[in-house]
mmCIF file of C-alpha atoms in Angstrom:
data_model
loop_
_atom_site.group_PDB
_atom_site.id
_atom_site.type_symbol
_atom_site.label_atom_id
_atom_site.label_comp_id
_atom_site.label_asym_id
_atom_site.label_seq_id
_atom_site.Cartn_x
_atom_site.Cartn_y
_atom_site.Cartn_z
ATOM 1 C CA MET W 874 122.005 266.647 149.255
ATOM 2 C CA PRO W 875 118.717 265.932 147.440
ATOM 3 C CA ASN W 876 118.478 263.740 144.365
ATOM 4 C CA VAL W 877 117.814 266.069 141.414
ATOM 5 C CA ILE W 878 118.250 263.541 138.570
ATOM 6 C CA GLY W 879 115.433 264.060 136.086
ATOM 7 C CA PHE W 880 114.616 267.550 137.347
ATOM 8 C CA SER W 881 114.557 270.609 135.130
ATOM 9 C CA ALA W 882 117.332 273.151 135.691
ATOM 10 C CA ASP W 883 114.937 275.392 137.625
ATOM 11 C CA GLY W 884 113.581 272.494 139.674
ATOM 12 C CA ALA W 885 117.098 271.337 140.531
ATOM 13 C CA SER W 886 118.074 274.876 141.537
ATOM 14 C CA VAL W 887 115.099 275.152 143.885
ATOM 15 C CA ALA W 888 115.867 271.760 145.470
ATOM 16 C CA ILE W 889 119.567 272.512 145.896
ATOM 17 C CA THR W 890 119.131 275.978 147.389
ATOM 18 C CA GLY W 891 116.310 274.693 149.536
ATOM 19 C CA ALA W 892 118.772 272.236 151.067
ATOM 20 C CA GLY W 893 121.081 275.128 152.005
ATOM 21 C CA LEU W 894 123.506 274.468 149.135
ATOM 22 C CA ALA W 895 124.374 276.536 146.089
ATOM 23 C CA VAL W 896 124.132 275.742 142.396
ATOM 24 C CA GLY W 897 127.599 275.456 140.907
ATOM 25 C CA THR W 898 128.508 274.887 137.269
ATOM 26 C CA VAL W 899 125.743 273.840 134.887
ATOM 27 C CA SER W 900 127.100 271.710 131.998
ATOM 28 C CA TRP W 901 125.241 270.300 129.008
ATOM 29 C CA TYR W 902 125.813 266.887 127.423
ATOM 30 C CA LEU W 903 124.466 264.789 124.585
ATOM 31 C CA SER W 904 122.134 262.247 126.160
ATOM 32 C CA ALA W 905 119.180 260.022 125.396
ATOM 33 C CA ALA W 906 117.429 261.532 128.422
ATOM 34 C CA PRO W 907 114.821 264.228 127.707
ATOM 35 C CA ALA W 908 116.413 267.521 126.708
ATOM 36 C CA GLY W 909 116.567 269.968 129.603
ATOM 37 C CA SER W 910 116.607 267.335 132.342
ATOM 38 C CA VAL W 911 119.346 266.737 134.909
ATOM 39 C CA ILE W 912 121.403 263.628 134.152
ATOM 40 C CA GLY W 913 124.059 263.999 136.855
ATOM 41 C CA GLN W 914 125.098 265.877 139.960
ATOM 42 C CA SER W 915 128.502 266.405 141.548
ATOM 43 C CA LEU W 916 127.277 265.495 145.027
ATOM 44 C CA SER W 917 125.505 262.186 145.420
ATOM 45 C CA ALA W 918 122.016 262.160 146.867
ATOM 46 C CA GLY W 919 122.021 261.904 150.670
ATOM 47 C CA SER W 920 125.554 263.185 151.125
ATOM 48 C CA ALA W 921 126.202 265.930 153.681
ATOM 49 C CA ARG W 922 128.103 269.102 152.863
ATOM 50 C CA GLN W 923 128.725 272.446 154.536
ATOM 51 C CA VAL W 924 125.951 274.962 154.069
ATOM 52 C CA GLY W 925 126.506 276.989 150.905
ATOM 53 C CA SER W 926 128.672 274.317 149.217
ATOM 54 C CA PRO W 927 128.315 274.432 145.407
ATOM 55 C CA VAL W 928 126.703 271.531 143.559
ATOM 56 C CA ASP W 929 127.451 271.124 139.866
ATOM 57 C CA ILE W 930 124.672 269.728 137.731
ATOM 58 C CA PHE W 931 124.865 268.052 134.338
ATOM 59 C CA MET W 932 122.033 268.646 131.891
ATOM 60 C CA SER W 933 120.813 266.688 128.871
ATOM 61 C CA GLN W 934 120.811 268.534 125.576
ATOM 62 C CA GLY W 935 118.882 265.636 124.072
ATOM 63 C CA GLY W 936 120.054 262.951 121.713
ATOM 64 C CA VAL W 937 118.924 260.372 119.182
ATOM 65 C CA LEU W 938 119.960 256.749 118.831
ATOM 66 C CA VAL W 939 120.819 255.969 115.209
ATOM 67 C CA PRO W 940 118.566 253.135 113.943
ATOM 68 C CA ASN W 941 119.918 249.932 112.420
ATOM 69 C CA LEU W 942 119.625 250.359 108.652
ATOM 70 C CA ILE W 943 121.617 247.322 107.518
ATOM 71 C CA GLY W 944 119.518 245.118 105.252
ATOM 72 C CA SER W 945 116.880 247.791 104.659
ATOM 73 C CA SER W 946 115.978 249.089 101.231
ATOM 74 C CA GLN W 947 117.076 252.632 100.466
ATOM 75 C CA SER W 948 113.515 253.931 100.808
ATOM 76 C CA ALA W 949 112.946 252.119 104.115
ATOM 77 C CA ALA W 950 116.263 253.414 105.453
ATOM 78 C CA THR W 951 115.334 256.955 104.420
ATOM 79 C CA ASN W 952 112.023 256.650 106.275
ATOM 80 C CA SER W 953 113.718 255.265 109.405
ATOM 81 C CA ILE W 954 116.221 258.103 109.416
ATOM 82 C CA ALA W 955 113.502 260.732 109.106
ATOM 83 C CA ALA W 956 111.371 259.066 111.786
ATOM 84 C CA GLN W 957 114.217 259.472 114.282
ATOM 85 C CA GLY W 958 114.602 263.169 113.543
ATOM 86 C CA LEU W 959 117.796 262.623 111.592
ATOM 87 C CA ALA W 960 118.724 263.630 108.044
ATOM 88 C CA LEU W 961 119.754 261.481 105.103
ATOM 89 C CA GLY W 962 123.305 262.303 104.077
ATOM 90 C CA THR W 963 125.313 260.745 101.253
ATOM 91 C CA VAL W 964 123.875 257.716 99.460
ATOM 92 C CA SER W 965 126.679 255.695 97.858
ATOM 93 C CA THR W 966 126.576 252.468 95.883
ATOM 94 C CA ALA W 967 129.147 249.704 95.761
ATOM 95 C CA VAL W 968 129.578 246.132 94.605
ATOM 96 C CA ASN W 969 128.710 243.899 97.541
ATOM 97 C CA SER W 970 127.330 240.435 98.190
ATOM 98 C CA ALA W 971 124.312 241.914 100.010
ATOM 99 C CA PRO W 972 121.034 241.808 98.047
ATOM 100 C CA VAL W 973 120.808 244.398 95.300
ATOM 101 C CA GLY W 974 119.311 247.651 96.574
ATOM 102 C CA SER W 975 119.835 246.890 100.264
ATOM 103 C CA VAL W 976 121.886 248.978 102.692
ATOM 104 C CA PHE W 977 125.076 247.225 103.793
ATOM 105 C CA SER W 978 126.940 250.084 105.470
ATOM 106 C CA GLN W 979 125.943 253.143 107.485
ATOM 107 C CA SER W 980 127.655 256.007 109.270
ATOM 108 C CA PRO W 981 127.163 256.732 112.133
ATOM 109 C CA VAL W 982 126.749 253.096 113.130
ATOM 110 C CA ARG W 983 123.577 251.703 114.683
ATOM 111 C CA SER W 984 122.818 252.746 118.270
ATOM 112 C CA ALA W 985 125.278 255.664 118.134
ATOM 113 C CA LEU W 986 124.003 258.594 120.187
ATOM 114 C CA VAL W 987 123.906 261.739 118.071
ATOM 115 C CA ALA W 988 122.323 265.180 118.098
ATOM 116 C CA PRO W 989 118.906 265.571 116.445
ATOM 117 C CA GLY W 990 119.256 266.491 112.781
ATOM 118 C CA THR W 991 122.562 264.656 112.368
ATOM 119 C CA THR W 992 123.117 263.330 108.847
ATOM 120 C CA VAL W 993 123.367 259.574 108.338
ATOM 121 C CA ASN W 994 125.281 258.271 105.320
ATOM 122 C CA ILE W 995 124.396 254.932 103.749
ATOM 123 C CA THR W 996 125.914 252.626 101.151
ATOM 124 C CA VAL W 997 123.580 250.567 98.963
ATOM 125 C CA SER W 998 124.541 247.254 97.360
ATOM 126 C CA LEU W 999 124.815 246.907 93.602
ATOM 127 C CA GLY W 1000 124.994 243.159 94.089
ATOM 128 C CA ALA W 1001 127.964 241.010 93.146
ATOM 129 C CA VAL W 1002 128.812 238.480 90.452
ATOM 130 C CA THR W 1003 132.050 236.531 90.143
ATOM 131 C CA VAL W 1004 133.254 236.722 86.547
ATOM 132 C CA PRO W 1005 133.741 233.259 85.026
ATOM 133 C CA ASN W 1006 136.969 232.458 83.200
ATOM 134 C CA VAL W 1007 136.090 232.058 79.507
ATOM 135 C CA ILE W 1008 139.572 232.124 78.003
ATOM 136 C CA GLY W 1009 139.878 229.234 75.566
ATOM 137 C CA SER W 1010 136.098 229.055 75.016
ATOM 138 C CA THR W 1011 134.518 229.669 71.664
ATOM 139 C CA LYS W 1012 132.937 233.080 71.181
ATOM 140 C CA THR W 1013 129.444 231.599 71.387
ATOM 141 C CA GLY W 1014 130.297 229.516 74.423
ATOM 142 C CA ALA W 1015 131.876 232.486 76.199
ATOM 143 C CA ILE W 1016 128.894 234.725 75.527
ATOM 144 C CA ASN W 1017 126.475 232.057 76.760
ATOM 145 C CA THR W 1018 128.511 231.551 79.925
ATOM 146 C CA LEU W 1019 128.645 235.255 80.658
ATOM 147 C CA THR W 1020 124.970 235.929 80.006
ATOM 148 C CA GLY W 1021 124.102 232.921 82.133
ATOM 149 C CA ALA W 1022 126.020 234.573 84.972
ATOM 150 C CA GLY W 1023 124.063 237.791 84.554
ATOM 151 C CA LEU W 1024 126.805 239.624 82.682
ATOM 152 C CA GLY W 1025 127.117 241.176 79.260
ATOM 153 C CA ALA W 1026 129.771 240.536 76.606
ATOM 154 C CA SER W 1027 131.543 242.909 74.273
ATOM 155 C CA VAL W 1028 133.589 241.136 71.604
ATOM 156 C CA SER W 1029 136.489 242.291 69.481
ATOM 157 C CA SER W 1030 137.952 239.915 66.912
ATOM 158 C CA GLN W 1031 141.261 239.697 65.109
ATOM 159 C CA LYS W 1032 142.951 236.978 63.137
ATOM 160 C CA ASP W 1033 145.802 236.148 65.527
ATOM 161 C CA CYS W 1034 146.212 232.485 64.625
ATOM 162 C CA ILE W 1035 147.098 231.682 68.230
ATOM 163 C CA ASP W 1036 143.948 229.757 69.208
ATOM 164 C CA PRO W 1037 141.655 229.951 66.166
ATOM 165 C CA GLY W 1038 137.989 230.637 66.958
ATOM 166 C CA ASN W 1039 138.497 230.951 70.690
ATOM 167 C CA VAL W 1040 138.757 233.673 73.330
ATOM 168 C CA LEU W 1041 142.347 234.835 73.853
ATOM 169 C CA SER W 1042 141.795 237.367 76.647
ATOM 170 C CA GLN W 1043 139.087 238.892 78.782
ATOM 171 C CA SER W 1044 138.636 241.939 80.975
ATOM 172 C CA PRO W 1045 137.763 241.795 83.844
ATOM 173 C CA SER W 1046 139.613 238.536 84.350
ATOM 174 C CA GLY W 1047 138.037 235.364 85.665
ATOM 175 C CA GLY W 1048 137.435 235.541 89.417
ATOM 176 C CA ALA W 1049 136.883 239.300 89.510
ATOM 177 C CA VAL W 1050 133.809 240.439 91.443
ATOM 178 C CA VAL W 1051 131.610 242.940 89.592
ATOM 179 C CA ALA W 1052 128.069 244.294 89.644
ATOM 180 C CA PRO W 1053 125.345 242.273 87.893
ATOM 181 C CA GLY W 1054 124.922 243.385 84.292
ATOM 182 C CA SER W 1055 128.544 244.479 83.946
ATOM 183 C CA TYR W 1056 130.208 243.879 80.600
ATOM 184 C CA VAL W 1057 133.163 241.593 80.078
ATOM 185 C CA TYR W 1058 135.360 242.539 77.128
ATOM 186 C CA LEU W 1059 136.548 239.590 75.044
ATOM 187 C CA HIS W 1060 139.252 239.347 72.428
ATOM 188 C CA VAL W 1061 138.543 236.468 70.062
ATOM 189 C CA ASP W 1062 140.957 234.919 67.580
ATOM 190 C CA SER W 1063 138.903 235.157 64.370
ATOM 191 C CA GLY W 1064 141.217 232.830 62.477
ATOM 192 C CA THR W 1065 140.278 229.254 61.557
ATOM 193 C CA PHE W 1066 142.405 226.164 61.384
ATOM 194 C CA LYS W 1067 142.142 226.354 57.627
ATOM 195 C CA SER W 1068 142.976 230.050 57.300
ATOM 196 C CA CYS W 1069 145.771 229.896 59.831
ATOM 197 C CA GLY W 1070 147.393 226.704 58.607
ATOM 198 C CA ALA W 1071 149.593 225.255 61.317
ATOM 199 C CA ILE W 1072 148.753 226.766 64.687
ATOM 200 C CA LYS W 1073 151.627 228.773 66.060
#
């Protein structure tokens, strides 16, 4: 049995029949080997078989290794995908500790073997900020703390006479992880010690 790995289908057929054997089933598989080349044979090279015995051959239909996109910018990832003969699929965004604008997830994963033209989906980081706890702070202090953390503040006030002049509640709560620039909604007790009298 001759070694026909790397041959074209026609070349393999000529070699097999020339050795007094017959071509059996021809199957096609996804492979990184050049499309149209033999990647396997049912009889190993050098083995002896009865004249006319069939030999199955396994052909490459081609394939592309998905590039590693993690850490790339969206534009760089798009270019890498196109350069490999793949297509950009869904681009999603999510809060993540990866640098803002960088890819932190991809599907299929890096080094996966896929057919040319396969779509690759990516998820791009919006960045991440941990919301500080500002309950009990003054309105000014809370706003300064939030803006210093890269967040915005939206304030509603009402005379509750629970903790005059200070923040009573916030949403999202302290410790929540949100995208930079997100707003934190504050409820401030607009009462004063004087207007409220004894604090309840």
